[in-house]
PDB file of C-alpha atoms in Angstrom:
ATOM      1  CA  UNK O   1       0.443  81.297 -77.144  1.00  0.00           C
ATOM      2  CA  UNK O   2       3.626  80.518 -79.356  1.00  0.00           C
ATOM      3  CA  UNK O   3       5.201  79.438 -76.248  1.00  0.00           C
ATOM      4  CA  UNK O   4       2.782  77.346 -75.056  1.00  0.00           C
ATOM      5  CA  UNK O   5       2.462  75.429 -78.375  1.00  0.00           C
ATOM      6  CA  UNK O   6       6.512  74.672 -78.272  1.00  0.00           C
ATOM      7  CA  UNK O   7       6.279  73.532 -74.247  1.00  0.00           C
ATOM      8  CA  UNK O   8       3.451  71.205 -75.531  1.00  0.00           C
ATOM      9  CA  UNK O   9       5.177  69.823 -78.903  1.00  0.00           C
ATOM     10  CA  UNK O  10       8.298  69.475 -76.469  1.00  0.00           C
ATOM     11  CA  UNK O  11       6.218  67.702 -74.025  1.00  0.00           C
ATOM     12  CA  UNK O  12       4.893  65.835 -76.261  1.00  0.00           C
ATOM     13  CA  UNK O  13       8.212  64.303 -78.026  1.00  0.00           C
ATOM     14  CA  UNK O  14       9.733  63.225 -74.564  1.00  0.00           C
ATOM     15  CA  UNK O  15       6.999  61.816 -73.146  1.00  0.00           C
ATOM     16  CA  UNK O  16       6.396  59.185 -76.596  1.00  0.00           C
ATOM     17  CA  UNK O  17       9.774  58.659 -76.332  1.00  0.00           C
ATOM     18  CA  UNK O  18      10.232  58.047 -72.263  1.00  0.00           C
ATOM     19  CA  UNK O  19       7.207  55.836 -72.407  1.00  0.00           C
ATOM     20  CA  UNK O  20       8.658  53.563 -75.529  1.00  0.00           C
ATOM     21  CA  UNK O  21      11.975  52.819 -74.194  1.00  0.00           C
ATOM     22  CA  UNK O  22      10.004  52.357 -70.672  1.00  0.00           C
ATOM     23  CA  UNK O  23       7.450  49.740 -72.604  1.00  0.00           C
ATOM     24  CA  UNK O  24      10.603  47.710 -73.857  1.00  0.00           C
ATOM     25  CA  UNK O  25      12.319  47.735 -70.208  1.00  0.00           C
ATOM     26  CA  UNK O  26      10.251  47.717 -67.661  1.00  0.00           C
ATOM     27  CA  UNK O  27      10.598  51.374 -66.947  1.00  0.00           C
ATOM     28  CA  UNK O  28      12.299  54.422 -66.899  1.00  0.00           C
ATOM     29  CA  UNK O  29       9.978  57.054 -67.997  1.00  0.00           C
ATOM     30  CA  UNK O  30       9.968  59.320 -65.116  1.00  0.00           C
ATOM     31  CA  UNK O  31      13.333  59.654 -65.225  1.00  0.00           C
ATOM     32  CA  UNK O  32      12.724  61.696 -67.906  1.00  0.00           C
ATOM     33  CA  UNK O  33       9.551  62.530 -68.486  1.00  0.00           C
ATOM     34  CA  UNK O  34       9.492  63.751 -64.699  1.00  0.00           C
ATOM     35  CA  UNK O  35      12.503  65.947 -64.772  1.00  0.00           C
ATOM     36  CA  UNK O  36      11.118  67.507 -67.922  1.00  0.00           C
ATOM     37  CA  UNK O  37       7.769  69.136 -66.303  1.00  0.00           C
ATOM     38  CA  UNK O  38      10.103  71.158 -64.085  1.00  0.00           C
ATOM     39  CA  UNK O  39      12.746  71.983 -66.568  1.00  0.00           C
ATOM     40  CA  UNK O  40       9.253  73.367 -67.819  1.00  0.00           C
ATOM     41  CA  UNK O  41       8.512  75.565 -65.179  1.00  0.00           C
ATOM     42  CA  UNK O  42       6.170  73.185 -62.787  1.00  0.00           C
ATOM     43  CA  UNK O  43       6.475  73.469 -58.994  1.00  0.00           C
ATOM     44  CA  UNK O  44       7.972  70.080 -57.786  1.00  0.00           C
ATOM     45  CA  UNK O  45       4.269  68.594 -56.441  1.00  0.00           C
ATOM     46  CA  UNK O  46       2.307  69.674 -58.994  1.00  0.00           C
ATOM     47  CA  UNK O  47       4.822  68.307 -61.783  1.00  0.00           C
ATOM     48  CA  UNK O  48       4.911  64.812 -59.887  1.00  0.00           C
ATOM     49  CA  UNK O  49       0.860  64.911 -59.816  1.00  0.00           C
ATOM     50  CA  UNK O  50       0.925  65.579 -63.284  1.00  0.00           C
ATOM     51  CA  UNK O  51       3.780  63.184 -64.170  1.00  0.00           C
ATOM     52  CA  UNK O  52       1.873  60.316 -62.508  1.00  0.00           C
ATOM     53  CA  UNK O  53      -1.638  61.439 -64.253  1.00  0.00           C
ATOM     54  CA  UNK O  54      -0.214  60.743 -67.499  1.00  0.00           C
ATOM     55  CA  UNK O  55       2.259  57.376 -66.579  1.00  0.00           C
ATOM     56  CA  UNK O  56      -1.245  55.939 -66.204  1.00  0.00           C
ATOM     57  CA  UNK O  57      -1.785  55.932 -69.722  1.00  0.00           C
ATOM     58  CA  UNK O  58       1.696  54.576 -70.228  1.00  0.00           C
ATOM     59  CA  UNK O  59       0.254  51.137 -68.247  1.00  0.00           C
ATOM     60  CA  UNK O  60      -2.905  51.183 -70.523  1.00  0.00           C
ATOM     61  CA  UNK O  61      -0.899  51.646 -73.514  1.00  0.00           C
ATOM     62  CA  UNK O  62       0.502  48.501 -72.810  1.00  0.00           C
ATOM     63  CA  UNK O  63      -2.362  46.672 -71.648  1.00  0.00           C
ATOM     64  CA  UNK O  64      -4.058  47.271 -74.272  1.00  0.00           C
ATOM     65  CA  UNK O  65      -1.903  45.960 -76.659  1.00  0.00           C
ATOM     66  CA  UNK O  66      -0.918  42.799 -74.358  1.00  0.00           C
ATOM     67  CA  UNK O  67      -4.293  41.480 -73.721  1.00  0.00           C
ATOM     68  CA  UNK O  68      -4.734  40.078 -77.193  1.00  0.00           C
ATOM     69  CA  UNK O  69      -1.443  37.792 -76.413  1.00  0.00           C
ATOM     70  CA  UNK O  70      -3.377  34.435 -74.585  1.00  0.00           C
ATOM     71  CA  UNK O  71       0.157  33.517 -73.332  1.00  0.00           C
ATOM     72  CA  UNK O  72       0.892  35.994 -70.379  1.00  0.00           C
ATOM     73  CA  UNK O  73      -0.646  34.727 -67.131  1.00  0.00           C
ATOM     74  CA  UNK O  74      -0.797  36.543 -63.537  1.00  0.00           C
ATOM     75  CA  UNK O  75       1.374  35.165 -60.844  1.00  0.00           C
ATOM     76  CA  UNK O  76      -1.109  35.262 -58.428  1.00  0.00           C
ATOM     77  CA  UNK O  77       1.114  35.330 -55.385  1.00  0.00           C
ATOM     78  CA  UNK O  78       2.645  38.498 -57.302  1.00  0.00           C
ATOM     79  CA  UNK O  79      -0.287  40.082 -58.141  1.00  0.00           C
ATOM     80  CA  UNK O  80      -1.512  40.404 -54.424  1.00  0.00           C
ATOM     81  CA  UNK O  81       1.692  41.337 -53.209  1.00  0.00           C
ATOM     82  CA  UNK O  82       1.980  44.575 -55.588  1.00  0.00           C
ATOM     83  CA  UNK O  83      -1.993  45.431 -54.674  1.00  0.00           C
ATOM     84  CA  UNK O  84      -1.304  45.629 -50.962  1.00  0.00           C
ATOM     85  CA  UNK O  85       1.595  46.303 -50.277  1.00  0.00           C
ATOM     86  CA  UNK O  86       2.424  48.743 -52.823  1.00  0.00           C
ATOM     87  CA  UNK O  87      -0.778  50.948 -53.010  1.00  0.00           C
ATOM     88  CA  UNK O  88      -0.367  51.287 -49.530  1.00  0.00           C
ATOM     89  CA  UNK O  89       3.411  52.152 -50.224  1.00  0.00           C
ATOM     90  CA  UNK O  90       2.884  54.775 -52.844  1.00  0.00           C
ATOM     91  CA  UNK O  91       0.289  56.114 -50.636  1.00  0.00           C
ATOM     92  CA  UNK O  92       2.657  56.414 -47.545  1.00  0.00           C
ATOM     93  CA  UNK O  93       5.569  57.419 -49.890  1.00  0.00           C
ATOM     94  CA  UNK O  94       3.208  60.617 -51.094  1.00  0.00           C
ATOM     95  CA  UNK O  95       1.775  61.704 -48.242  1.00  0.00           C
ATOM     96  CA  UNK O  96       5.335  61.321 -45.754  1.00  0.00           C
ATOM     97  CA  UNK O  97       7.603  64.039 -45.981  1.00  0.00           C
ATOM     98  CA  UNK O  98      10.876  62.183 -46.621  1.00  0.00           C
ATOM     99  CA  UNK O  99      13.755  63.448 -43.839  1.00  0.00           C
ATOM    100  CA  UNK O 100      16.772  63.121 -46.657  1.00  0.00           C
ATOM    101  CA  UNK O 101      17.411  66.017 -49.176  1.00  0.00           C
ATOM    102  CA  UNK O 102      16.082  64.775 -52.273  1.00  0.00           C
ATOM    103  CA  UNK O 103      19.303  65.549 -53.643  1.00  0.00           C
ATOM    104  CA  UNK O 104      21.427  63.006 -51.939  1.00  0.00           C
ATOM    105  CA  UNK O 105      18.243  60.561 -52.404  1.00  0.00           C
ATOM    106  CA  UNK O 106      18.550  60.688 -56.239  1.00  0.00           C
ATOM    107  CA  UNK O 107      22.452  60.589 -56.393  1.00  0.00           C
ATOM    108  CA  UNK O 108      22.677  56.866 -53.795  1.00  0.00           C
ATOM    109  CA  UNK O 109      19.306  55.835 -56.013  1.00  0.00           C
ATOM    110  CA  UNK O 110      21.319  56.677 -59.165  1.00  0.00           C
ATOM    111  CA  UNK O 111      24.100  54.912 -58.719  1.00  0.00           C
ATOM    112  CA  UNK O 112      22.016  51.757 -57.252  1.00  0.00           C
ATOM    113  CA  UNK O 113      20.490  52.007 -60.351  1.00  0.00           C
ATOM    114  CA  UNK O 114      23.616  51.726 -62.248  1.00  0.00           C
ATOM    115  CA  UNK O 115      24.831  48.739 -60.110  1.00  0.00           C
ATOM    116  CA  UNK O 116      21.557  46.874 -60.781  1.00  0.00           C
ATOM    117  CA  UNK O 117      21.637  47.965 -65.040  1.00  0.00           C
ATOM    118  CA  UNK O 118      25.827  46.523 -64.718  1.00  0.00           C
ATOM    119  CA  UNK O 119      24.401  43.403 -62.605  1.00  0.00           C
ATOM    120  CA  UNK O 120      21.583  42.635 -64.827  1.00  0.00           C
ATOM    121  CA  UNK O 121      24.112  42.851 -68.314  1.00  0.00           C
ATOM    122  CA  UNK O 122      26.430  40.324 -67.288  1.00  0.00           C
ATOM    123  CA  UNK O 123      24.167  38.072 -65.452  1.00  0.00           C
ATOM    124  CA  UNK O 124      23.057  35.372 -68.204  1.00  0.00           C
ATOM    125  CA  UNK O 125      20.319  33.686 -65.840  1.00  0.00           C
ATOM    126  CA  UNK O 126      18.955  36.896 -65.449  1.00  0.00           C
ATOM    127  CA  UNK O 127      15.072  36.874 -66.649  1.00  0.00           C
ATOM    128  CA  UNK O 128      15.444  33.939 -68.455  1.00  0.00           C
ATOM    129  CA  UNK O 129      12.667  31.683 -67.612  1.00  0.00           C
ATOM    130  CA  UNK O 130      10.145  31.432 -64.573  1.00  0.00           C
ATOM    131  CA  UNK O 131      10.997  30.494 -61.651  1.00  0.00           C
ATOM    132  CA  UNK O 132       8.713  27.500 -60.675  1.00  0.00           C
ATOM    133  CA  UNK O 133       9.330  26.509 -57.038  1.00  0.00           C
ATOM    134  CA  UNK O 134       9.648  29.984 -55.006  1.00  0.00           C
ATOM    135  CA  UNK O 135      10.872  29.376 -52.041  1.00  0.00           C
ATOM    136  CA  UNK O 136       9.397  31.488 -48.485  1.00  0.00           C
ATOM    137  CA  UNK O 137      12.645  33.643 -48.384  1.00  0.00           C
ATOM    138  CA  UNK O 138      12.241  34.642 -51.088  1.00  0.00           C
ATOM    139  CA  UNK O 139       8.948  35.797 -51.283  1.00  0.00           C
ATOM    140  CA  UNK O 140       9.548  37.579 -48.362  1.00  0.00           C
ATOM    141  CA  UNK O 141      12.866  39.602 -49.533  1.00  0.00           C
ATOM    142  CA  UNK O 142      10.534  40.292 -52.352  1.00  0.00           C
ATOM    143  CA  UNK O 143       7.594  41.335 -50.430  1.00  0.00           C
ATOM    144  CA  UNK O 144      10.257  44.009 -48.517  1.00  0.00           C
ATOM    145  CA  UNK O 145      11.573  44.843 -51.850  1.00  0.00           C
ATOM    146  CA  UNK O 146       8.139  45.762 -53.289  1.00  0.00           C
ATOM    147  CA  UNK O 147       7.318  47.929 -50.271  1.00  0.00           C
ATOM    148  CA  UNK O 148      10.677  50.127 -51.146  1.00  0.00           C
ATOM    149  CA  UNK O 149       9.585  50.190 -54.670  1.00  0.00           C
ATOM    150  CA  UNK O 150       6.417  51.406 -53.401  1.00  0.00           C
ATOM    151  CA  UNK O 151       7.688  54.327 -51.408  1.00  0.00           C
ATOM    152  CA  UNK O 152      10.084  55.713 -54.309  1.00  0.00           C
ATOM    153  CA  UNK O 153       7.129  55.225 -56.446  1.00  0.00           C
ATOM    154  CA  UNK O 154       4.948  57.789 -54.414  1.00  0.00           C
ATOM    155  CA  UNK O 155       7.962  59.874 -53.281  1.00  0.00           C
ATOM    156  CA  UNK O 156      10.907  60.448 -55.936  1.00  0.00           C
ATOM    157  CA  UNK O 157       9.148  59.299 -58.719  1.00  0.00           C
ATOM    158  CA  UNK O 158      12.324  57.865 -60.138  1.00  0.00           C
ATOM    159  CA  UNK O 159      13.464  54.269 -60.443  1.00  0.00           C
ATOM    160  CA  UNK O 160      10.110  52.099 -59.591  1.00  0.00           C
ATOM    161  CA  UNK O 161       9.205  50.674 -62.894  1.00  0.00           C
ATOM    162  CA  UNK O 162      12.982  49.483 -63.311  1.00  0.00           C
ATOM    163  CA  UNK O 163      13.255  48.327 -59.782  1.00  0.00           C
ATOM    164  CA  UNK O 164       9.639  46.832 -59.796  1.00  0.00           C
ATOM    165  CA  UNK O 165      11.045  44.598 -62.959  1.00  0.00           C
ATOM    166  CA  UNK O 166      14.454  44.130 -60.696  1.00  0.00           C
ATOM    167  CA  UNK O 167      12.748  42.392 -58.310  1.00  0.00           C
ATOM    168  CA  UNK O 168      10.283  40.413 -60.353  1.00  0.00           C
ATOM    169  CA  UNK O 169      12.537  38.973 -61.857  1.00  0.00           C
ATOM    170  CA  UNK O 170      15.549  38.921 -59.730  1.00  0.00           C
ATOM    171  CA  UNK O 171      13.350  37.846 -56.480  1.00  0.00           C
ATOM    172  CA  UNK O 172      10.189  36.676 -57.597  1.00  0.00           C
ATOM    173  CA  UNK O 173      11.793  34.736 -60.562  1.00  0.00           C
ATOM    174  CA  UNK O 174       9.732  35.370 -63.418  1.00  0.00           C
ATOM    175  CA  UNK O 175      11.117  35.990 -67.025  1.00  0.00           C
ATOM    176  CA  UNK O 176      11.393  38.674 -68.002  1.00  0.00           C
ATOM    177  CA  UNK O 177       8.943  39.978 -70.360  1.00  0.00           C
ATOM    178  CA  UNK O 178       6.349  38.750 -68.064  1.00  0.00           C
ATOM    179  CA  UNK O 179       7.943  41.036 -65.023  1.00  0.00           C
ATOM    180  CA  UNK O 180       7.730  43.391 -67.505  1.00  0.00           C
ATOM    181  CA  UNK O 181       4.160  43.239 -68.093  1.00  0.00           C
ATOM    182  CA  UNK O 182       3.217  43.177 -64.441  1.00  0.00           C
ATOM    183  CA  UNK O 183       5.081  46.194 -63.909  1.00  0.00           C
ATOM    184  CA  UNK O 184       3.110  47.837 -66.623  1.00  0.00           C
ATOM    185  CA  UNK O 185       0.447  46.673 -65.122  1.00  0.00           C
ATOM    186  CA  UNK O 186       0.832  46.919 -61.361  1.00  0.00           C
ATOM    187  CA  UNK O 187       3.370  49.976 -61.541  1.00  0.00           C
ATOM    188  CA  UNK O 188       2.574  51.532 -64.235  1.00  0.00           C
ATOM    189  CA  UNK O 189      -1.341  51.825 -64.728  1.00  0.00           C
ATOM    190  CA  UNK O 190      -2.503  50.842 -60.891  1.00  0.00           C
ATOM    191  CA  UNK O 191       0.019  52.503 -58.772  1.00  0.00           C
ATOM    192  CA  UNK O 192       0.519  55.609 -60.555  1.00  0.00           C
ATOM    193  CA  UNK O 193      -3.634  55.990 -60.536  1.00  0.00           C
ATOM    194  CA  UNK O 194      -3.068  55.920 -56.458  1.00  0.00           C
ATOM    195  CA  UNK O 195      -0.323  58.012 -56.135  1.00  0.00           C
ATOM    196  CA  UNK O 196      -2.244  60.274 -58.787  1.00  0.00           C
ATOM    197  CA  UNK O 197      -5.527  60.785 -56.566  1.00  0.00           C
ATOM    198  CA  UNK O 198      -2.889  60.988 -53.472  1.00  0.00           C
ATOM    199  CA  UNK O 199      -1.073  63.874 -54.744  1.00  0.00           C
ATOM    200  CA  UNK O 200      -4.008  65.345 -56.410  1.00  0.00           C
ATOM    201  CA  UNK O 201      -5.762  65.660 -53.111  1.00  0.00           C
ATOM    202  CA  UNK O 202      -2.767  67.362 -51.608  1.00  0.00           C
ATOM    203  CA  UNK O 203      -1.892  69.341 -54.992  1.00  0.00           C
ATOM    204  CA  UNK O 204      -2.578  70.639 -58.073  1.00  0.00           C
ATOM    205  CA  UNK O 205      -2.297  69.251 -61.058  1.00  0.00           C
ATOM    206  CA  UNK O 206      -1.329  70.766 -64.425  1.00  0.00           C
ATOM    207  CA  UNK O 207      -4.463  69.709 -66.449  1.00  0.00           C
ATOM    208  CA  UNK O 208      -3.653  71.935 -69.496  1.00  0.00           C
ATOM    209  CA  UNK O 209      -0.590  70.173 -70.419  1.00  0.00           C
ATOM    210  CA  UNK O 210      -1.761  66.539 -70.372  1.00  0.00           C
ATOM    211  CA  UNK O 211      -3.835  66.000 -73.067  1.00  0.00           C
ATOM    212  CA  UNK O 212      -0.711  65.929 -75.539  1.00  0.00           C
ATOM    213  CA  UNK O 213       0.851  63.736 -72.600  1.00  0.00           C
ATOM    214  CA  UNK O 214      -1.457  61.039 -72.665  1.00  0.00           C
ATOM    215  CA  UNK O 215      -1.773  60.939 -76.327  1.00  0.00           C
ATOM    216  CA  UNK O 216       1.936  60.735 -76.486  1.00  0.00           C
ATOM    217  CA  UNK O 217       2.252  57.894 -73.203  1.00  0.00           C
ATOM    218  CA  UNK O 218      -0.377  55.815 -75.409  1.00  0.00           C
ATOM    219  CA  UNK O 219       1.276  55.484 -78.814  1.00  0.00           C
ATOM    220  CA  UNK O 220       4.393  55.490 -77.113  1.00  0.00           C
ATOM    221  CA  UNK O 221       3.579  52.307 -75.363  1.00  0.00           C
ATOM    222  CA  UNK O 222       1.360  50.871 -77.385  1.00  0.00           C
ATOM    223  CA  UNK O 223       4.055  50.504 -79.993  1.00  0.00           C
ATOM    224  CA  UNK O 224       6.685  49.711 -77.367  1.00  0.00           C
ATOM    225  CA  UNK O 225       5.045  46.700 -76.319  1.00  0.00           C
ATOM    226  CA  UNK O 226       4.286  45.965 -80.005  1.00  0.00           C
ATOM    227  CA  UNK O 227       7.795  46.062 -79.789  1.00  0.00           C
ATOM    228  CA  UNK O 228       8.664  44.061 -77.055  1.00  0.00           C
ATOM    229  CA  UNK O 229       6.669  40.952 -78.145  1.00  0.00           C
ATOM    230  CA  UNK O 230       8.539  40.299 -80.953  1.00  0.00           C
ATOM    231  CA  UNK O 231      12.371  40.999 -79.241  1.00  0.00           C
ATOM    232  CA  UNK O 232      13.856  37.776 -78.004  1.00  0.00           C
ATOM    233  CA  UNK O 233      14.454  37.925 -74.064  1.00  0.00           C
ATOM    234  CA  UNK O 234      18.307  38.235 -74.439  1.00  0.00           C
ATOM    235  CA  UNK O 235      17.622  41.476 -76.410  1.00  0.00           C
ATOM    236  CA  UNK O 236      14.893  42.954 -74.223  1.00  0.00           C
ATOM    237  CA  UNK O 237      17.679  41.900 -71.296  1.00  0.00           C
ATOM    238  CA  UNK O 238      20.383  44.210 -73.318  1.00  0.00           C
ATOM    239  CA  UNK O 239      17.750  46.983 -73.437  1.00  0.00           C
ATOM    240  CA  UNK O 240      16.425  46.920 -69.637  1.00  0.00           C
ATOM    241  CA  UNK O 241      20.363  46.870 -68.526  1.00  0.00           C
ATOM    242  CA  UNK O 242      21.563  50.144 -71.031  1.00  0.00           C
ATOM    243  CA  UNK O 243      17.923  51.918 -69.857  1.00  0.00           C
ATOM    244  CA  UNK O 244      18.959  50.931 -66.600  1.00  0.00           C
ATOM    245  CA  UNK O 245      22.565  52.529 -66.365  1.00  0.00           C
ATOM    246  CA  UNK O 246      21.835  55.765 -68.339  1.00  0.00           C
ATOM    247  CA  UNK O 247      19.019  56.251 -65.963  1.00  0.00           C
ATOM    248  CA  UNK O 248      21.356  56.078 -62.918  1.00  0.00           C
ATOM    249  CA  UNK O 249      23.501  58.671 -65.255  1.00  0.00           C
ATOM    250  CA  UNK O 250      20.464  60.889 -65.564  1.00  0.00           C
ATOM    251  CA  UNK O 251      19.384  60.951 -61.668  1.00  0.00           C
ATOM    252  CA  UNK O 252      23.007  61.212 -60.509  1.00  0.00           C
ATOM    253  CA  UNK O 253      23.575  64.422 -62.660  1.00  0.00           C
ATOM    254  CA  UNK O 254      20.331  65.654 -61.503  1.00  0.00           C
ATOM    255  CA  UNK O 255      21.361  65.310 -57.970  1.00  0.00           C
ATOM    256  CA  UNK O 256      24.593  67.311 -58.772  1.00  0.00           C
ATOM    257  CA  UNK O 257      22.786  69.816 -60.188  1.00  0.00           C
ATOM    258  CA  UNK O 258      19.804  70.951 -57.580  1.00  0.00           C
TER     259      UNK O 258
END
């Protein structure tokens, strides 16, 4: 009983944590939070099931606090984009078996990752301001982009929220706080509730331990995007690029170590 009471208070401390920093940038959370259900003793399925379960609430969190702020606006071209192709994405990324060890997966994605955190610093354009005339190509690369995102999201678990913001605002052009908040949205809440059912209907899921979870993805969230409002874009930038490279850090070691 003692035992389960520390997994839970542990549990409970990463996961507020994971999903603050991850409110502020765009993501990040399950390259902790994740990680941290098996460290715990969860088979690998059952931890991602449970992982995504309670990322949900990391979305709403942020939603939640977001929709009183009459200034963010959907880019409808966007929008659709990250409803069909990337439910079907996550979907395909959690029900195929992926042919690489997951191993050498994590270490290229974690030092892509890195790349994209060292890009983002030093690029001053980066995230700016919107983009207002988006040209084809671009919405195509993007549209590719968001697929890939997709597939990681329902598969490793690792990197979509950052990458989702990536290409929002890398691709797609929009600034970014408002990538931000359509990741939270899209990736986050929507994306994370299909690859939740997916995996749940091929897994189990760790029920017990998520109550302190969501609790903890909520608050955490909640006050992150309290958080992120009032952080000028440069700053938020700063933030998204660190999260970025100690994430690639984190999956890289994790590789090493399986």
């Amino acid at each position: 009983m003692t035992e389960e009471i520390i997994k839970q208070a542990i549990l409970f401390c990463v996961t507020f944590v994971a999903n603050l920093f991850a409110s502020v940038s765009g993501g990040g959370a399950g390259f902790i939070q994740f990680p941290m259900l098996i460290l715990l003793g969860l088979p690998f399925a059952t931890a991602l099931g449970t992982h995504k379960v309670a990322v949900v609430f990391l979305g709403i969190g942020a939603i939640s606090k977001k929709k009183f702020d009459p200034t963010f606006k959907f880019d409808k071209t966007v929008s659709l984009i990250m409803l069909l192709a990337g439910c079907t994405s996550v979907v395909a990324g959690s029900v195929i078996i992926v042919s690489v060890p997951s191993d050498i997966a994590q270490i290229v994605l974690g030092f892509i990752v890195i790349a994209s955190g060292i890009y983002t610093l030093f690029k001053k354009s980066f995230g700016a301001t919107n983009l207002e005339n988006r040209s084809r190509i671009r919405t195509v690369i993007g549209t590719i982009c968001i697929i890939l995102v997709g597939l990681f999201s329902g598969s490793l678990s690792s990197g979509a929220g950052l990458f989702a913001t990536l290409t929002l605002a890398g691709i797609f052009g929009l600034e970014l706080k408002r990538a931000i908040m359509h990741t939270m949205i899209f990736v986050a809440t929507i994306w994370n509730a299909v690859g939740a059912i997916t995996v749940g209907a091929l897994t189990e899921i760790h029920w017990q331990w998520l109550p302190a979870m969501i609790i903890a993805a909520f608050t955490g969230a909640y006050l992150g995007t309290t958080i992120l409002t009032n952080l000028p874009t440069k700053k938020v930038k700063f933030i998204f690029s660190i999260v970025s490279i100690l994430s690639g850090v984190i999956l890289i070691a994790e590789g090493y170590l399986k």
